[in-house]
XYZ file of C-alpha atoms in Angstrom:
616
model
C 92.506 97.745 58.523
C 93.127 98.338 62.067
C 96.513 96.038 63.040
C 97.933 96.771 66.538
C 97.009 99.074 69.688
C 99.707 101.163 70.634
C 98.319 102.730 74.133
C 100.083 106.270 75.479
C 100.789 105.793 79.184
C 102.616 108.270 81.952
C 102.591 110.102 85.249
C 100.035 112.672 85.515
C 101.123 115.812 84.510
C 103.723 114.504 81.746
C 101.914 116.107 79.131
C 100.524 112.840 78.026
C 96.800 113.208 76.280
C 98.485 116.631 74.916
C 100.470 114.448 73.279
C 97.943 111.983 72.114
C 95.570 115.042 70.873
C 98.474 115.845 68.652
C 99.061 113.015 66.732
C 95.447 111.946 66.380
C 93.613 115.135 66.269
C 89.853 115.442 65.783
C 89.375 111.605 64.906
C 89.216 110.185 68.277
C 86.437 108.536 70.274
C 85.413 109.162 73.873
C 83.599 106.643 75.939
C 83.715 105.385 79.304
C 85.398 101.688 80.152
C 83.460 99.334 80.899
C 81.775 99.244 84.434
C 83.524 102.283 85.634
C 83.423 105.931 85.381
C 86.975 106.182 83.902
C 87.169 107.942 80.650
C 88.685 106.090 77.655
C 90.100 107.483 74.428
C 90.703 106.014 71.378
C 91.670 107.227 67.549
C 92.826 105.569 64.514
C 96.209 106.894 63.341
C 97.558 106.220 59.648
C 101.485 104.837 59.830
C 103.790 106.039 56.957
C 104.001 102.221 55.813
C 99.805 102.748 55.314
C 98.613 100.174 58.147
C 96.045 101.664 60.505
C 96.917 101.693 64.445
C 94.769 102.281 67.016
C 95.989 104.666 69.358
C 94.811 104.432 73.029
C 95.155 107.079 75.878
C 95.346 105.627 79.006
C 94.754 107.276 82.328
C 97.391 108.965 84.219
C 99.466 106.618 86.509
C 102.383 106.862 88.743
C 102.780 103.099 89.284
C 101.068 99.287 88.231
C 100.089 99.138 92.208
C 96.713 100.790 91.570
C 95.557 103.485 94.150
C 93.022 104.501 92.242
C 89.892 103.821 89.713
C 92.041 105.281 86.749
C 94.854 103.178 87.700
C 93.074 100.624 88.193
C 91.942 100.833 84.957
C 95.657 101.367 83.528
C 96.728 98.214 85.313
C 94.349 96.206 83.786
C 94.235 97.491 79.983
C 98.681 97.039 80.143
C 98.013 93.366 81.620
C 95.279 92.759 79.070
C 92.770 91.691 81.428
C 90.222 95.087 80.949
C 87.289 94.054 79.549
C 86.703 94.481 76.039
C 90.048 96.223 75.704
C 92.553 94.291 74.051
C 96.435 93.977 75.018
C 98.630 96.765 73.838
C 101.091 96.167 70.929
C 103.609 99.087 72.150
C 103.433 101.820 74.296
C 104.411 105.354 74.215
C 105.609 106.079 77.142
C 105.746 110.267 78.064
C 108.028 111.514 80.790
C 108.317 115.373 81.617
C 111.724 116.209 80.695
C 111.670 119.029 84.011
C 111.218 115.988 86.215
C 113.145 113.325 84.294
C 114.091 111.315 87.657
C 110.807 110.738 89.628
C 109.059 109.814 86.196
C 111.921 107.514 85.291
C 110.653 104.893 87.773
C 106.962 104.484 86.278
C 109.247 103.468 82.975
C 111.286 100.935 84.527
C 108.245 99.223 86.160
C 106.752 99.781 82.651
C 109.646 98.197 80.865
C 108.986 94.832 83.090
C 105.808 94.523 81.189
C 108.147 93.259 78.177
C 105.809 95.426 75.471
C 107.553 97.112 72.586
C 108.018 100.870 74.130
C 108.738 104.073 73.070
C 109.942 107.047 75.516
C 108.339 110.632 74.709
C 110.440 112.798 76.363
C 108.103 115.718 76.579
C 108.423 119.318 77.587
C 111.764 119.301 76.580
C 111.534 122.881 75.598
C 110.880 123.815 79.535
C 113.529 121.760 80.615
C 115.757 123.833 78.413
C 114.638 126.770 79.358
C 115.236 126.046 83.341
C 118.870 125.127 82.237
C 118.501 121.154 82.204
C 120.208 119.586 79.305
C 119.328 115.790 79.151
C 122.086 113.338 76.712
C 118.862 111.856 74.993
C 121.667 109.437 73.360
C 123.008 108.534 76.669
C 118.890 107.904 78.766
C 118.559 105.670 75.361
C 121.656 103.212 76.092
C 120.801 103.505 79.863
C 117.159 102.264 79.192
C 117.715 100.096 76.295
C 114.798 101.857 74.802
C 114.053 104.625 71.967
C 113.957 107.774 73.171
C 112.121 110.734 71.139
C 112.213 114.826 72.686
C 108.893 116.042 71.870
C 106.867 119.407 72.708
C 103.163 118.140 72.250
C 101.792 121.738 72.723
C 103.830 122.906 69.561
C 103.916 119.565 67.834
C 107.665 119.281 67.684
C 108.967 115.450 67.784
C 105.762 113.850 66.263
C 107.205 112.708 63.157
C 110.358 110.944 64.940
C 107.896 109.554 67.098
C 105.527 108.176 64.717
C 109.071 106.732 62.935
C 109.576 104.627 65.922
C 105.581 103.183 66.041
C 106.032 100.571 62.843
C 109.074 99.186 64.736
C 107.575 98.742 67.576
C 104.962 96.851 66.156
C 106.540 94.793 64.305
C 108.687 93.579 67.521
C 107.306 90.346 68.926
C 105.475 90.792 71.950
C 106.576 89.007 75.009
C 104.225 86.656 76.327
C 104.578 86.932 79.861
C 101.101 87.986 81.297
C 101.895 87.842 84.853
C 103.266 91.225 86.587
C 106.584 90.403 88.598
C 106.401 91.971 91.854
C 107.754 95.461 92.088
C 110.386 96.934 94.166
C 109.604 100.023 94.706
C 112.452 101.512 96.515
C 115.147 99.669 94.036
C 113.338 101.078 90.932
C 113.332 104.366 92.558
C 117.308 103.615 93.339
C 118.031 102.983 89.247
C 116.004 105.473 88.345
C 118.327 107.789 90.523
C 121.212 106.490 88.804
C 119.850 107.015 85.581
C 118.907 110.204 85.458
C 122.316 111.154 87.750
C 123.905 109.762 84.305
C 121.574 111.267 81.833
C 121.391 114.615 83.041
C 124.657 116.752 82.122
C 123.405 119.876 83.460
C 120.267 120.542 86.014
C 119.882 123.567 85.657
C 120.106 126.333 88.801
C 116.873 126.270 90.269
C 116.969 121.968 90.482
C 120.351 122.523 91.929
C 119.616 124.420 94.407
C 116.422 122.764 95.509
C 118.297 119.087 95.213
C 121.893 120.825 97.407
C 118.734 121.333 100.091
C 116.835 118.328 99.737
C 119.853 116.320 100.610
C 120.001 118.061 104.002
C 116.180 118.246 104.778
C 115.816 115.014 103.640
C 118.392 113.235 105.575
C 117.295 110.561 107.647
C 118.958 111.975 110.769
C 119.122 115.923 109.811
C 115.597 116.127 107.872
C 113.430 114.595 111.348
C 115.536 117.143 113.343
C 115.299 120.071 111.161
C 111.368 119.338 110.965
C 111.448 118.883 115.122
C 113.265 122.369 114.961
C 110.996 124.270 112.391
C 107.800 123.175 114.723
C 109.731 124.166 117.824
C 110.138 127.799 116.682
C 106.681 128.072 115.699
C 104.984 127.465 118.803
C 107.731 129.910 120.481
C 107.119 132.538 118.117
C 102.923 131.989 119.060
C 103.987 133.245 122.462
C 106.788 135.233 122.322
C 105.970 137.416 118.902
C 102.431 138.016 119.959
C 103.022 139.556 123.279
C 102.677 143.054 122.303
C 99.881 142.871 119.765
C 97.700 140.981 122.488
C 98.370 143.307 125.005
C 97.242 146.296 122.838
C 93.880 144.731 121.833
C 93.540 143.984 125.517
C 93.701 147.687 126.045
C 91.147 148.310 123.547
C 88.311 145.734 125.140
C 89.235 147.020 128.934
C 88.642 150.710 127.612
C 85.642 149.789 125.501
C 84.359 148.264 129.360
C 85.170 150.790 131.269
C 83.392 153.358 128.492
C 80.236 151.125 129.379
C 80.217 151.080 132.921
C 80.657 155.070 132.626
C 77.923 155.369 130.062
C 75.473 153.024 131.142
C 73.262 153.104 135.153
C 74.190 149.969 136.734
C 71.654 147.007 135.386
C 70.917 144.189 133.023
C 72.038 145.853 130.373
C 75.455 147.497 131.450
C 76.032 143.665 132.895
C 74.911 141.885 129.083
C 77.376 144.484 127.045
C 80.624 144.139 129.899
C 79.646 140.790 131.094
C 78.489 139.176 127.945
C 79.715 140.813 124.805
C 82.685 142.426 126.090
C 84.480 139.423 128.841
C 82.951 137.262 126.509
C 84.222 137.720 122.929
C 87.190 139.886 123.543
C 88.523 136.936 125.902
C 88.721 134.788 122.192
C 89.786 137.887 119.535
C 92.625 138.371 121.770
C 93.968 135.170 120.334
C 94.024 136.753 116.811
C 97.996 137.393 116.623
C 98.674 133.543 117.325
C 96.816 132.787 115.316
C 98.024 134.537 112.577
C 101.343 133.375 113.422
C 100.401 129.685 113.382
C 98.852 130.358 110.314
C 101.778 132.315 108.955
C 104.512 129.281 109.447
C 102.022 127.250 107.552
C 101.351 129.323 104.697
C 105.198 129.651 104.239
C 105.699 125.688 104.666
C 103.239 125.042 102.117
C 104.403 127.937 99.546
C 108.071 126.828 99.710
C 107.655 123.432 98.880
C 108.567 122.122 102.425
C 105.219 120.701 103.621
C 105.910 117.922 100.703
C 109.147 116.811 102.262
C 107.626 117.233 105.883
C 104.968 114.645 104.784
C 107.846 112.527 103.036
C 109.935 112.664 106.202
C 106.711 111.458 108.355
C 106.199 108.844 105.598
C 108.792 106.531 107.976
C 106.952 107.560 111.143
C 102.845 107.245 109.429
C 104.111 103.383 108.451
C 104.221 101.862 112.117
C 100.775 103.113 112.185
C 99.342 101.517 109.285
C 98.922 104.823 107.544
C 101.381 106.525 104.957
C 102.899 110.045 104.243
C 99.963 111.300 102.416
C 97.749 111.084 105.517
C 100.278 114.057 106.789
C 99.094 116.929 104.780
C 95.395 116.128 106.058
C 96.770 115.862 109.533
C 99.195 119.024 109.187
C 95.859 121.306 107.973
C 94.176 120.199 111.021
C 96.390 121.505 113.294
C 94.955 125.110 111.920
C 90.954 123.028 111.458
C 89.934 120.111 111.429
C 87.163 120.546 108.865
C 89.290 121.171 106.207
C 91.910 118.565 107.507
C 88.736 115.955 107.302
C 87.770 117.099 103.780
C 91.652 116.967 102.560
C 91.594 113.541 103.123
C 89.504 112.657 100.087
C 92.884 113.135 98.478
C 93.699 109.703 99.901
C 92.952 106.715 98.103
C 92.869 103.763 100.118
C 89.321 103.927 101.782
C 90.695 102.241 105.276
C 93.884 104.810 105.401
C 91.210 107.606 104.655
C 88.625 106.480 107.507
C 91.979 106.385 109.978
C 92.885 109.992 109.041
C 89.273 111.174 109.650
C 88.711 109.373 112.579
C 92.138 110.941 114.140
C 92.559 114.119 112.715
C 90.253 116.110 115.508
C 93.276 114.934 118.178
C 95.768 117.423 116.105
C 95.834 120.458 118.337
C 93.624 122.866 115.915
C 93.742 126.596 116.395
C 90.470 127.018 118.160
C 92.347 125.349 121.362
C 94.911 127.864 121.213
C 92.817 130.284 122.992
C 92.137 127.562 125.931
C 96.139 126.489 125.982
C 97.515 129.661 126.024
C 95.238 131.289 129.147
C 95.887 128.596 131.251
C 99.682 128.627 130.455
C 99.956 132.039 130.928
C 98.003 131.665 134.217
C 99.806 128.742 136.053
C 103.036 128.612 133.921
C 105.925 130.639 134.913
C 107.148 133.234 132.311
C 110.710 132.399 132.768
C 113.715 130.657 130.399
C 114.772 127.229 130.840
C 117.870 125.634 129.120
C 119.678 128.885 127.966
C 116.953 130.757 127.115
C 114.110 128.689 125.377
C 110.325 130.003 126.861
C 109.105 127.712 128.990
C 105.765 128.537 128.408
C 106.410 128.067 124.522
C 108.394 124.428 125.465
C 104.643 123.735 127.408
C 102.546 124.603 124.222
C 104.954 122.629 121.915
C 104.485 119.829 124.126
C 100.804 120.078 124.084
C 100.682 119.768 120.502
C 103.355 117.113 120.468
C 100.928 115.114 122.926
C 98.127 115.708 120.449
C 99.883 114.492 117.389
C 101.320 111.603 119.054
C 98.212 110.234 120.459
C 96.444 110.468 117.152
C 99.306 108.190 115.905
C 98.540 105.719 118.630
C 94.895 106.034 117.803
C 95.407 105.519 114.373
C 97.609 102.134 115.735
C 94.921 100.735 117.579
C 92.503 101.745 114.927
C 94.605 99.855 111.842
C 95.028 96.847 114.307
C 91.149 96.526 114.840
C 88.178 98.162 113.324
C 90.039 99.749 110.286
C 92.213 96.475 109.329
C 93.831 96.074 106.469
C 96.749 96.305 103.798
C 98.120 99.590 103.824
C 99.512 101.636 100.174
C 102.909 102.558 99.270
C 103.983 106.421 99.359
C 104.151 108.300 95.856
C 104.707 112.256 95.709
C 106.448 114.263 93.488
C 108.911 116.748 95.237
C 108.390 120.404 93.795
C 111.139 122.678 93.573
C 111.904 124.889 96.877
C 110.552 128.797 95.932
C 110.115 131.960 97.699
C 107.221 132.211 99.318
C 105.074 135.047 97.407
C 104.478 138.211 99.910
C 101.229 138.913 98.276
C 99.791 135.635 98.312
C 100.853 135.330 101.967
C 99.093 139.036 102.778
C 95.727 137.233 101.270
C 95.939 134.299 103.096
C 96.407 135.517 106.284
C 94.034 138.098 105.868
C 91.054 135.391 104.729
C 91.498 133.924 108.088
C 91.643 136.675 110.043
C 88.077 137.783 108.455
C 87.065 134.226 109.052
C 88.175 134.555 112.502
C 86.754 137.357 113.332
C 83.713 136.724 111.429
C 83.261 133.186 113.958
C 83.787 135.572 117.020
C 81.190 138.070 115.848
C 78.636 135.001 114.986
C 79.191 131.703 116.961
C 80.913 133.052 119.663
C 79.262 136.540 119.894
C 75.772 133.941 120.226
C 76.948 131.391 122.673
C 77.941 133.897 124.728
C 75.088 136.069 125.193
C 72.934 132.771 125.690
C 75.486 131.938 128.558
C 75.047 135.260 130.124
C 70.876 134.960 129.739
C 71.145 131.474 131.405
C 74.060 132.720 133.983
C 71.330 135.663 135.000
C 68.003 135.000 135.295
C 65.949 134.140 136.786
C 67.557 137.073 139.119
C 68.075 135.482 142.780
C 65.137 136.646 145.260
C 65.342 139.241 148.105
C 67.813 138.412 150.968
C 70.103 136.144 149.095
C 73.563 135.989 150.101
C 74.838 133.043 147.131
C 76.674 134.591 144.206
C 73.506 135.499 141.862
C 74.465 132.939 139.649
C 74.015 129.994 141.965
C 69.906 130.972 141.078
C 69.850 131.030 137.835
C 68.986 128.602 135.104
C 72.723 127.620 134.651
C 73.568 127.524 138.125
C 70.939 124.550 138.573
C 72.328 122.746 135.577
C 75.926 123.103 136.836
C 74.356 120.869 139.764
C 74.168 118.260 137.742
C 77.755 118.373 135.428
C 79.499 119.008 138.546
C 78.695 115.399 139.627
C 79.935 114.089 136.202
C 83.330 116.216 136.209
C 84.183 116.630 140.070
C 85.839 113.272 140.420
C 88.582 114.360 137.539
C 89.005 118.303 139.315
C 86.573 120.206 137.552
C 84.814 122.428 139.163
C 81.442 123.998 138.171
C 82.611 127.089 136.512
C 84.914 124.500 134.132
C 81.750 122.102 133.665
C 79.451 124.984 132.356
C 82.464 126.341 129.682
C 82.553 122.741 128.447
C 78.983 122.717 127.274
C 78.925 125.703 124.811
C 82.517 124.451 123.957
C 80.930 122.241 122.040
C 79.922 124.847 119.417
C 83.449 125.775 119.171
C 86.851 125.313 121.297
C 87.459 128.774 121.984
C 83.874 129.389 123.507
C 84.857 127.688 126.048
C 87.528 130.468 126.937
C 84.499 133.081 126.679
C 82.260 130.992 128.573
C 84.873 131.223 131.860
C 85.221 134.711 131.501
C 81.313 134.986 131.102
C 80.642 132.815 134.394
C 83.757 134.606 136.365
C 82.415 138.223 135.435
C 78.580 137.661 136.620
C 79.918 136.070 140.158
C 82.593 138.179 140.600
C 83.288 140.696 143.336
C 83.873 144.235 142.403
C 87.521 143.469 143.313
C 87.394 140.312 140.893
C 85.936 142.481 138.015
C 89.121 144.715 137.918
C 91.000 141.416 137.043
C 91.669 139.692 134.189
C 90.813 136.151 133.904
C 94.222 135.140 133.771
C 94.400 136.372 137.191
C 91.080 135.239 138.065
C 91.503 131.629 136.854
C 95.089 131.758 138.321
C 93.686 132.311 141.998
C 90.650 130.288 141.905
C 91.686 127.029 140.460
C 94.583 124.899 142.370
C 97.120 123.609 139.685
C 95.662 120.009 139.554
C 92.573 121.250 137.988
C 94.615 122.985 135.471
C 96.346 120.959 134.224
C 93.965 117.977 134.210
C 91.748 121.040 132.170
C 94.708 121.096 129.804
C 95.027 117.425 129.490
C 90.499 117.071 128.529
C 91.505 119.583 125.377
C 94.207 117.682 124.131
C 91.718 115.386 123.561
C 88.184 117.045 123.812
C 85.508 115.577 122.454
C 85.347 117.846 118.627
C 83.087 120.966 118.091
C 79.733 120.754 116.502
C 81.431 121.912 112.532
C 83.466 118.590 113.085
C 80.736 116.327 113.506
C 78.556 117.554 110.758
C 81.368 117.242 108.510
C 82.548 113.936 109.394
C 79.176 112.550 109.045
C 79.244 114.014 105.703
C 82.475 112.460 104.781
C 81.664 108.804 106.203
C 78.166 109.134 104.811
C 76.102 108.430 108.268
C 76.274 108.576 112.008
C 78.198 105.570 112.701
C 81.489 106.615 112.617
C 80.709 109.995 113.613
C 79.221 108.391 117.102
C 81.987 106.188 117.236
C 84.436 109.560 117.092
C 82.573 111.100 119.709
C 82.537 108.421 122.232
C 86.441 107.202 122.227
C 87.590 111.416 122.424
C 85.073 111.652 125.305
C 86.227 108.412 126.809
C 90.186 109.576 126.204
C 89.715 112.997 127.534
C 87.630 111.999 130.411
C 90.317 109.459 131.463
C 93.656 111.393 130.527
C 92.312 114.512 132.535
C 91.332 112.313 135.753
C 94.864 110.692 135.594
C 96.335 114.105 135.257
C 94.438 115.260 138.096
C 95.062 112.332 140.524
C 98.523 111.903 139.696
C 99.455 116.250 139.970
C 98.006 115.740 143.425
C 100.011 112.953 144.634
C 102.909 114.506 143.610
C 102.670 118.058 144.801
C 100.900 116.797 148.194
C 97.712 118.808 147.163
């Protein structure tokens, strides 16, 4: 006869239903809870004293404030209040021995409960292999509980485990049924202490990664070291990809000038140099940035930093209404938003997720980096400032910096009003710092080149050629003295933008880019070299549009053209995959129209206010 429940509970990770397959084996039942999806898992288990337990696994948990379904479901079943599951008698509660400290705090909020408990310290064998030796006597008196080592994979510990179940059961329950609040942060504190106590040795690779943690971590150092890190990035996009971009410069000006010596003057000549050629080599000139951007992240994310970036912006996310796990999400955006938008399903809280979504297109993805850096390099001076730092590196950084902190005041105004509502306490678990692994690195960066590349030769290579067919026919008639594309199909629909965008400093060249910009950031780059080549003199086609765009727009316009793509409406990939992720079209129109409304305004003020102050 079955006489108590004795449920296994623990962190994710810990090893936990490992350890419940062990001791119960083949005899266990699977179902599903009742009204939700969550698995449950049950077997009767035998005691040495012959009574008959029935042994629960419960889904993994880091804490009794529920983020999820599964802890939901864990909440409930340890309260007593899941239907048709009964209270527990005693738990068995499994921590990972490797990572004794951080799962320390899930057993102190556990112990509140006032059940009978258990501690399985699992993986015990891994911790002594990494050179952590845990006083198992000493954790006991500290947590005024039993504590058993156990490796559930090899089915070491069971029978000191199961010695400890009668025990337990026999223990009177406490009756409390009501869950004292939780403190996070002073549970996290004792846990600290306790493990500091329990631990003699950490072994060398925890001691090294907790000697750096308490400098990257500080609350003054670790926001400064983070400021620094993203500093030299977006100097080393400029400064380290100087050379390669000037070589594959050199390759698209000698593929042009093979054209014009190959090919008779005509459409043709003008759809290969004009269209192909000004067009898509004006974006895969980008490519070593890009990499570079790309490079800092991949080594961020492979050395365990990203985690403590998106702890140290935990502080900074609150005043927002969001928390540090809307980081990551934010972070990947800054190389695409589409994955940035889809990396937010890792968020639980449906109103934190929304805000992430709805905000992530205003971090500074690498399809504007193409648009950024030509106009920097056209109106901003190449020169040092402040013993030695690149001033047109310090201008990037503070584009992005603009980017990222207007998504946080988004996100503000957003919490305060249409996404309202109690925001989640921040759980990760810190991995240990590691080298980053060269080969994995060499794969990643060479994925997104191909994908790169493989968007220039696709949507880029397309919009551009449809640009130059719009940009040149129909052909202007005999006698004209207008640039040829003032009689073209595009030069009567510039008519019309140029109304729209004149009054913020756009002129029509820069309201024609903005429309196939809309398949992708960086067409917009393609489109102004597109529009620049077909009106061009023969003087202007020897130029590149640096110098093109550097004589014909005054520095108003570019900088109010800077200031629309910190916060340009998002491409076309964007939309589609927000209305994916919000499952219809309202949120997705709602994204559109406050980044067109924000741009629209931010590059008029820019405009306005650059010409009052340089007398323009």
């Amino acid at each position: 006869m079955t006489t108590a429940t004795v449920a296994v509970v623990g962190n994710p990770n810990a090893g936990k239903t490992s350890l419940f397959n062990a001791l119960t084996g083949a005899r266990q039942k699977v179902g599903n809870y009742p009204g939700v999806t969550v698995e449950r898992k049950a077997a009767r288990l035998t005691l040495a004293d012959g009574r008959h337990v029935e042994m629960v696994d419960l889904p993994g948990a880091y804490s009794l404030n529920p983020r999820s379904p599964d802890e939901e479901v864990t909440r409930r079943v340890l309260l007593g209040t899941q239907e048709g599951e009964g209270k527990p008698s005693a738990l068995v509660c499994v921590v990972d021995a490797t990572n004794l400290r951080n799962h320390l705090r899930f057993v102190l909020e556990l112990k509140r409960l006032g059940l009978p408990m258990v501690v399985a310290l699992n993986m015990i064998d891994l911790a002594e292999r990494d050179g952590i030796k845990i006083d198992v006597a000493r954790l006991q008196e500290l947590l005024g509980l039993p504590v058993v080592t156990t490796v559930a994979v090899r089915r070491r510990g069971l029978d000191a485990l199961l010695a400890q179940l009668p025990g337990l059961i026999d223990t009177a329950a406490a009756t409390a049924t009501a869950l004292p609040p939780a403190d996070v942060r002073a549970l996290q504190s004792e846990a600290r202490t306790i493990s500091g106590q329990a631990v003699v040795s950490e072994g060398q690779g925890r001691r090294i990664t907790r000697s750096i943690d308490r400098v990257v971590l500080h609350p003054v150092a670790g926001p400064l070291i983070l400021a620094a890190i993203l500093f030299l990035m977006f100097q080393a996009v400029f400064a380290w990809a100087e050379a390669p971009m000037s070589w594959i410069e050199g390759v698209f000006a000698m593929l042009s000038t093979s054209v014009a010596n190959l090919l008779p003057e005509g459409w043709l000549r003008s759809l290969i140099n004009d269209g192909v050629i000004a067009g898509v080599g004006s974006v895969v000139v980008f490519l070593p940035q890009i990499l570079i951007l790309f490079a800092f992240i991949l080594v961020l994310e492979q050395s365990g930093y990203m985690t403590r970036a998106a702890f140290l912006m935990d502080r900074v996310m609150a005043r927002v209404g969001l928390n540090g796990r809307a980081f990551i999400p934010l972070l990947s955006s800054f190389a695409c938003a589409v994955p940035g938008i889809m990396a937010t399903r890792s968020i639980d809280n449906p109103r934190d997720r929304l805000t992430t979504i709805l905000i992530a297109p205003l971090m500074t993805c690498s399809a504007r980096l193409p648009v950024y850096t030509i106009i920097i390099a056209a109106f901003i001076p190449d020169r040092a400032v402040w013993g030695g730092i690149g001033l047109q590196g310090l201008v990037l950084f503070i584009l992005y910096v603009v980017g990222a902190l207007s998504a946080l005041g988004v996100a503000w105004v957003l919490r305060s009003s249409v996404v309202r509502g109690a925001s989640q306490t921040f759980l990760i678990e810190m991995p240990k710092y590691q080298l980053p692994a060269l080969r994995d690195m060499a794969i990643g960066l060479w994925q997104r080149a191909v994908a790169f590349l493989k968007r220039a030769g696709t949507i880029i290579l397309i919009s551009t050629v449809v640009l130059w067919f719009l940009a040149t026919f129909p052909a202007p008639p005999a006698g004209a003295t207008d640039p040829a594309i003032d009689y073209s199909i595009i030069g009567y629909i510039s008519q019309g933008l140029e109304v729209i965008f004149a009054p913020i400093g756009f002129n029509r060249e820069i309201a024609l880019a903005l429309l196939p910009g809309m398949a992708a950031r960086e067409v917009a780059v393609s489109a102004l070299g597109t529009v620049y080549a077909l009106q061009g003199s023969e003087d202007a086609m020897t130029l590149s549009l640096v110098e093109t765009l550097r004589s014909a727009w005054p520095l108003p316009t570019a900088l109010a053209f800077l200031a629309w793509y910190v916060f340009a409406p998002q491409c076309l990939s964007t939309l589609a995959v927000v209305r994916r992720e919000t499952n219809g079209w309202k949120w997705t129109l709602f994204m559109f129209g406050y980044l067109f409304a924000l741009a629209y305004v931010a590059s008029g003020l820019t405009y306005w206010i650059s010409r009052a102050l340089l007398g323009a």
